[in-house]
């Protein structure tokens, strides 16, 4: 097997959208050199100024050939671009023997390139933001604690739910403000969701129709499943002696969202791609996130393991953060764990090949401790 390529100390952060925050600043403190690639050099300079990083990172105008020309062995490329762009960036990394990191789910196109990256001794870090990312850390940590308490060979049933949402800190009538591509929000609602409920595999063709109340610290939210939860049962490594009763990963919204969005759902039921794209533009204009708005990120991961009718182990992680004048909650929650992962590429502790934010309870607890030390607040509640 090819030895892992040592990190050079140079980080290329590609894209400076709404999820770029204090994680980039943390890398400027750690890496020997940081370059911020944006649409133009002027925009890159403006983004660095807005983040207070002028002089601490080098602005660059992004094109893939321009980036490829500056890559050296051991450099790290951090992609904040949309997921369809990742495969091309990873190919450039493999050609240059540079490592790659992003916060997105592993796409089939990225997965195709992982063997070549691993053979070249390169780290491919994915799913290392908020959701996916911190949610994985919470889940692995809970499963590890339950495994220690109960025993992996003890027959049991379990319920695991993982819900995350970015919502307005001050609720509006629409119960939402758009902080990322509105069409992406609507298309996500058009994608079926597969999950496990009461021991039965279930598919919600229209995920919002599976919305349920979800109470956290006395506050009622609305939660619905998204994507395909089922593969994460294996990814999370739950003991085979434990039988899943409920396993759902989904989206959290403010109470009243379902009612406020009914006109949107009507269009999603009957509209075509063109009409839904037009609706996305209208909603973006009507409910934008402005410079004066503050956002809120809420992430709850809960695990209940029952070994007998009167014997249940429970664990709940809750992250509930609001943005401030310096940084949005979303930027903080996406960029900080991603930057932490990049620092572990820099220090050589991540192996070559595909990595996610967490694949063991031990690493999850380590990363959570580091994030907590850096000021990312969350709580853990355990009970029996």
Coordinates of C-alpha atoms in Angstrom, one line a residue:
X1 CA 0.0 0.0 0.0
X2 CA 1.2 3.5 -0.9
X3 CA 2.3 5.5 2.2
X4 CA 0.1 8.4 3.1
X5 CA 1.3 11.7 1.5
X6 CA 2.5 14.0 4.3
X7 CA 0.5 17.2 4.5
X8 CA 2.4 20.2 3.1
X9 CA 0.9 22.7 5.4
X10 CA -1.0 24.6 2.6
X11 CA -4.8 24.7 2.6
X12 CA -6.8 25.8 -0.4
X13 CA -10.3 26.8 0.7
X14 CA -12.6 26.9 -2.4
X15 CA -15.7 29.0 -2.2
X16 CA -16.8 31.7 0.3
X17 CA -20.5 31.3 0.5
X18 CA -22.8 31.4 3.5
X19 CA -21.3 28.4 5.2
X20 CA -17.8 29.8 5.3
X21 CA -17.2 31.2 8.8
X22 CA -14.8 31.0 11.8
X23 CA -13.5 27.6 10.7
X24 CA -11.5 29.3 8.0
X25 CA -10.1 31.7 10.7
X26 CA -9.1 28.6 12.8
X27 CA -7.2 27.2 9.8
X28 CA -5.3 30.5 9.4
X29 CA -4.0 29.9 12.9
X30 CA -3.0 26.3 12.2
X31 CA -1.9 25.9 8.6
X32 CA 1.3 27.3 7.2
X33 CA -0.5 28.9 4.3
X34 CA -4.1 29.4 3.4
X35 CA -5.5 30.4 0.0
X36 CA -9.1 31.4 -0.4
X37 CA -10.5 30.8 -3.9
X38 CA -13.6 32.6 -5.0
X39 CA -15.3 33.7 -8.2
X40 CA -12.9 36.6 -8.7
X41 CA -9.9 37.8 -6.9
X42 CA -11.8 40.9 -5.8
X43 CA -14.6 38.8 -4.2
X44 CA -12.0 36.7 -2.5
X45 CA -10.4 39.8 -1.0
X46 CA -13.8 41.1 0.0
X47 CA -14.7 37.9 1.7
X48 CA -11.4 37.8 3.6
X49 CA -12.0 41.4 4.7
X50 CA -15.5 40.6 5.9
X51 CA -14.1 37.7 8.0
X52 CA -11.3 39.8 9.4
X53 CA -8.7 37.7 7.6
X54 CA -7.0 40.2 5.3
X55 CA -3.3 39.4 5.2
X56 CA -3.8 36.0 6.9
X57 CA -5.0 34.2 3.7
X58 CA -4.2 34.7 0.0
X59 CA -7.1 35.7 -2.3
X60 CA -7.4 33.8 -5.6
X61 CA -9.8 33.8 -8.5
X62 CA -11.1 30.3 -8.9
X63 CA -11.1 28.2 -12.0
X64 CA -10.3 24.5 -11.9
X65 CA -7.3 24.9 -14.1
X66 CA -6.0 27.8 -12.0
X67 CA -6.4 25.8 -8.8
X68 CA -4.8 22.7 -10.4
X69 CA -1.8 24.8 -11.5
X70 CA -1.1 25.8 -7.8
X71 CA -1.6 22.4 -6.2
X72 CA 1.5 20.7 -4.8
X73 CA 1.8 17.2 -3.2
X74 CA 0.4 17.2 0.3
X75 CA -1.7 20.3 -0.1
X76 CA -5.3 20.1 1.1
X77 CA -8.3 21.3 -1.0
X78 CA -11.4 22.2 1.0
X79 CA -14.5 22.4 -1.2
X80 CA -17.3 24.7 -0.2
X81 CA -18.7 24.4 -3.7
X82 CA -22.0 22.6 -4.5
X83 CA -21.7 18.8 -4.3
X84 CA -21.7 18.2 -8.1
X85 CA -18.4 20.1 -8.3
X86 CA -16.6 17.8 -5.8
X87 CA -15.7 15.0 -8.3
X88 CA -13.8 17.4 -10.5
X89 CA -11.9 18.9 -7.6
X90 CA -11.0 15.4 -6.3
X91 CA -9.7 14.4 -9.7
X92 CA -7.4 17.4 -9.7
X93 CA -6.3 16.4 -6.2
X94 CA -5.4 12.9 -7.3
X95 CA -3.4 14.2 -10.2
X96 CA -1.5 16.6 -7.9
X97 CA -1.3 14.2 -5.0
X98 CA -3.3 16.6 -2.8
X99 CA -5.8 15.7 0.0
X100 CA -9.5 16.6 -0.3
X101 CA -12.1 17.7 2.3
X102 CA -15.8 18.7 2.1
X103 CA -18.9 18.8 4.3
X104 CA -21.2 17.1 1.8
X105 CA -22.5 13.5 1.6
X106 CA -20.4 11.1 -0.4
X107 CA -21.7 11.2 -4.0
X108 CA -21.4 8.2 -6.4
X109 CA -19.0 10.3 -8.5
X110 CA -16.7 11.0 -5.5
X111 CA -16.9 7.4 -4.4
X112 CA -15.7 6.3 -7.9
X113 CA -12.5 8.3 -7.4
X114 CA -11.7 7.2 -3.8
X115 CA -9.8 4.0 -4.8
X116 CA -7.4 6.1 -6.9
X117 CA -7.0 8.6 -4.1
X118 CA -6.3 5.9 -1.5
X119 CA -3.8 4.2 -3.8
X120 CA -2.0 7.6 -4.1
X121 CA -1.9 7.9 -0.3
X122 CA -4.5 10.7 -0.1
X123 CA -7.1 11.5 2.5
X124 CA -10.7 12.1 1.3
X125 CA -12.6 13.6 4.1
X126 CA -16.4 14.0 3.7
X127 CA -19.6 14.5 5.7
X128 CA -17.7 16.8 8.1
X129 CA -20.0 19.7 8.6
X130 CA -23.2 20.1 10.5
X131 CA -25.6 17.6 8.9
X132 CA -23.9 15.5 7.8
X133 CA -21.1 15.9 10.3
X134 CA -21.9 16.8 13.9
X135 CA -25.0 14.6 13.7
X136 CA -22.6 11.7 13.0
X137 CA -20.5 12.6 16.0
X138 CA -23.5 12.7 18.2
X139 CA -24.8 9.4 16.9
X140 CA -21.5 7.5 17.2
X141 CA -20.9 8.9 20.7
X142 CA -24.4 7.8 21.9
X143 CA -24.0 4.3 20.4
X144 CA -20.6 3.9 22.0
X145 CA -21.9 4.9 25.4
X146 CA -24.9 2.6 25.1
X147 CA -22.7 -0.3 23.9
X148 CA -20.5 0.2 27.0
X149 CA -23.5 0.3 29.4
X150 CA -25.5 -2.5 27.9
X151 CA -23.1 -4.7 26.0
X152 CA -23.1 -5.3 22.3
X153 CA -24.2 -9.0 22.8
X154 CA -27.2 -8.1 24.9
X155 CA -30.5 -8.5 23.0
X156 CA -32.3 -5.2 22.8
X157 CA -34.5 -3.0 20.7
X158 CA -33.6 0.6 19.9
X159 CA -35.0 3.9 18.5
X160 CA -32.6 6.4 17.0
X161 CA -33.8 9.8 15.7
X162 CA -31.6 12.5 14.3
X163 CA -33.2 15.9 13.3
X164 CA -31.5 19.1 12.2
X165 CA -32.8 22.4 11.0
X166 CA -31.7 25.9 10.2
X167 CA -34.5 28.3 11.1
X168 CA -35.1 32.0 11.8
X169 CA -34.0 33.0 15.4
X170 CA -37.1 35.3 15.4
X171 CA -40.0 33.4 13.8
X172 CA -41.8 35.0 10.9
X173 CA -45.2 34.1 9.4
X174 CA -43.6 31.8 6.9
X175 CA -41.6 30.1 9.7
X176 CA -38.5 30.1 7.5
X177 CA -35.9 32.3 5.7
X178 CA -33.8 31.1 2.8
X179 CA -30.1 31.0 3.5
X180 CA -29.2 28.6 0.7
X181 CA -30.4 27.8 -2.8
X182 CA -34.3 28.0 -2.6
X183 CA -34.6 25.6 -5.5
X184 CA -32.5 23.1 -3.5
X185 CA -34.9 23.4 -0.5
X186 CA -37.9 22.7 -2.7
X187 CA -36.3 19.9 -4.6
X188 CA -35.3 18.2 -1.4
X189 CA -39.0 18.1 -0.5
X190 CA -39.7 16.5 -3.8
X191 CA -37.3 13.6 -3.1
X192 CA -38.8 10.5 -1.3
X193 CA -37.6 9.7 2.2
X194 CA -36.9 6.1 3.4
X195 CA -36.8 5.3 7.1
X196 CA -37.8 2.8 9.7
X197 CA -40.8 3.4 12.0
X198 CA -42.2 0.9 14.5
X199 CA -40.2 -1.9 13.0
X200 CA -41.4 -1.3 9.5
X201 CA -39.4 0.2 6.6
X202 CA -41.4 3.1 5.3
X203 CA -41.1 5.4 2.2
X204 CA -42.6 8.9 2.3
X205 CA -43.1 10.0 -1.3
X206 CA -43.8 13.5 -0.1
X207 CA -41.7 13.8 3.0
X208 CA -43.7 16.8 4.5
X209 CA -46.7 14.5 4.7
X210 CA -44.8 12.5 7.4
X211 CA -44.3 15.6 9.6
X212 CA -44.7 15.0 13.3
X213 CA -44.4 17.2 16.4
X214 CA -41.0 17.0 18.1
X215 CA -40.5 18.5 21.5
X216 CA -37.1 19.6 22.7
X217 CA -36.5 21.2 26.1
X218 CA -40.2 22.0 26.2
X219 CA -40.4 23.7 22.8
X220 CA -42.5 22.1 20.0
X221 CA -40.9 21.8 16.6
X222 CA -42.1 20.0 13.5
X223 CA -39.9 17.1 12.1
X224 CA -40.0 15.1 8.9
X225 CA -37.7 12.4 7.4
X226 CA -35.4 13.2 4.5
X227 CA -33.2 11.2 2.1
X228 CA -32.5 7.5 2.8
X229 CA -32.0 6.8 6.5
X230 CA -31.7 3.0 6.2
X231 CA -28.0 2.8 5.0
X232 CA -26.9 4.7 8.2
X233 CA -27.9 1.7 10.3
X234 CA -24.9 -0.1 8.9
X235 CA -22.7 3.1 8.7
X236 CA -23.3 3.7 12.4
X237 CA -22.2 0.2 13.3
X238 CA -25.1 -0.7 15.6
X239 CA -24.7 -4.1 17.3
X240 CA -26.4 -6.9 15.4
X241 CA -27.9 -8.1 18.7
X242 CA -30.0 -4.9 18.8
X243 CA -33.1 -4.8 16.7
X244 CA -34.1 -1.4 15.3
X245 CA -37.7 -0.3 16.0
X246 CA -37.3 3.3 14.7
X247 CA -34.4 4.8 12.7
X248 CA -35.0 8.3 11.2
X249 CA -32.8 11.0 10.0
X250 CA -34.6 14.2 9.1
X251 CA -35.3 17.9 9.1
X252 CA -36.5 20.1 11.9
X253 CA -38.7 23.1 11.4
X254 CA -40.5 25.6 13.6
X255 CA -43.9 24.9 14.9
X256 CA -46.5 26.1 12.4
X257 CA -44.3 25.5 9.4
X258 CA -46.5 22.8 7.9
X259 CA -49.5 25.1 7.9
X260 CA -47.6 28.2 6.6
X261 CA -46.1 26.2 3.7
X262 CA -49.4 24.6 2.5
X263 CA -49.5 26.8 -0.7
X264 CA -45.9 25.7 -1.4
X265 CA -46.9 22.0 -1.0
X266 CA -49.8 22.4 -3.4
X267 CA -47.4 23.6 -6.1
X268 CA -45.0 20.8 -5.3
X269 CA -47.8 18.3 -5.8
X270 CA -48.9 19.6 -9.2
X271 CA -46.2 21.8 -10.6
X272 CA -43.5 21.0 -13.1
X273 CA -39.8 21.8 -13.0
X274 CA -40.3 25.2 -14.6
X275 CA -43.1 26.3 -12.3
X276 CA -41.3 25.1 -9.2
X277 CA -38.1 27.0 -10.3
X278 CA -40.3 30.1 -10.6
X279 CA -41.7 29.6 -7.2
X280 CA -38.2 29.2 -5.7
X281 CA -37.3 32.6 -7.1
X282 CA -40.5 34.2 -5.7
X283 CA -39.9 32.7 -2.3
X284 CA -36.3 33.8 -2.2
X285 CA -37.3 37.4 -2.9
X286 CA -40.1 37.2 -0.3
X287 CA -38.2 35.5 2.5
X288 CA -34.5 36.1 2.3
X289 CA -32.0 36.1 5.1
X290 CA -30.7 39.7 5.3
X291 CA -27.8 41.1 7.1
X292 CA -30.0 42.1 10.0
X293 CA -31.6 38.7 10.4
X294 CA -30.2 36.1 12.9
X295 CA -30.4 32.4 12.2
X296 CA -30.8 29.5 14.6
X297 CA -29.5 26.0 14.2
X298 CA -31.1 23.2 16.1
X299 CA -29.7 19.6 16.0
X300 CA -31.1 16.8 18.2
X301 CA -29.9 13.2 18.2
X302 CA -31.6 10.7 20.5
X303 CA -31.0 7.0 21.2
X304 CA -33.2 4.8 23.3
X305 CA -32.1 1.1 23.9
X306 CA -34.6 -1.2 25.6
X307 CA -33.4 -4.4 27.1
X308 CA -36.6 -5.2 29.0
X309 CA -40.0 -3.6 29.2
X310 CA -39.0 -1.7 32.3
X311 CA -35.3 -1.2 31.5
X312 CA -34.4 1.5 28.9
X313 CA -31.1 3.4 28.4
X314 CA -31.5 6.8 26.9
X315 CA -29.1 9.5 25.6
X316 CA -29.9 12.8 23.9
X317 CA -27.5 15.3 22.4
X318 CA -28.9 18.8 21.7
X319 CA -27.2 21.7 19.9
X320 CA -29.2 24.9 19.8
X321 CA -27.2 27.9 18.6
X322 CA -28.1 31.4 17.4
X323 CA -26.1 33.5 15.0
X324 CA -24.7 36.9 16.0
X325 CA -23.4 40.0 14.3
X326 CA -20.0 38.3 13.6
X327 CA -21.2 35.0 12.2
X328 CA -24.3 33.0 11.4
X329 CA -25.0 29.9 13.4
X330 CA -25.0 27.9 10.2
X331 CA -21.5 29.1 9.2
X332 CA -20.2 28.3 12.6
X333 CA -21.7 24.8 12.7
X334 CA -20.5 23.9 9.2
X335 CA -17.1 25.5 9.1
X336 CA -15.8 24.6 12.5
X337 CA -16.1 20.8 12.3
X338 CA -14.8 20.9 8.7
X339 CA -11.8 22.9 9.8
X340 CA -11.2 20.5 12.7
X341 CA -11.1 17.6 10.2
X342 CA -8.7 19.5 8.0
X343 CA -6.4 20.1 11.1
X344 CA -6.4 16.3 11.6
X345 CA -5.3 15.9 8.0
X346 CA -2.5 18.4 8.7
X347 CA -1.4 16.5 11.8
X348 CA -1.4 13.1 10.0
X349 CA -4.0 11.5 12.3
X350 CA -6.5 10.6 9.5
X351 CA -5.6 7.7 7.2
X352 CA -5.5 7.6 3.5
X353 CA -8.8 6.8 1.8
X354 CA -12.4 7.7 2.6
X355 CA -13.1 9.3 5.9
X356 CA -16.2 10.8 7.5
X357 CA -16.4 13.1 10.5
X358 CA -16.9 10.1 12.7
X359 CA -16.6 6.4 12.2
X360 CA -15.9 5.3 15.8
X361 CA -17.2 6.4 19.2
X362 CA -13.7 7.1 20.3
X363 CA -13.0 9.6 17.5
X364 CA -16.4 11.1 17.9
X365 CA -15.8 11.8 21.6
X366 CA -12.4 13.3 20.8
X367 CA -13.8 15.6 18.1
X368 CA -16.7 16.7 20.3
X369 CA -14.3 17.5 23.1
X370 CA -12.2 19.6 20.7
X371 CA -15.3 21.4 19.3
X372 CA -16.5 22.1 22.8
X373 CA -13.1 23.6 23.8
X374 CA -13.4 25.8 20.8
X375 CA -16.7 27.2 21.9
X376 CA -19.2 25.1 20.0
X377 CA -21.9 24.6 22.7
X378 CA -24.1 21.5 23.0
X379 CA -25.6 19.4 25.8
X380 CA -25.7 15.7 26.6
X381 CA -28.4 14.1 28.7
X382 CA -28.2 10.5 29.8
X383 CA -30.7 8.3 31.7
X384 CA -31.8 4.8 32.5

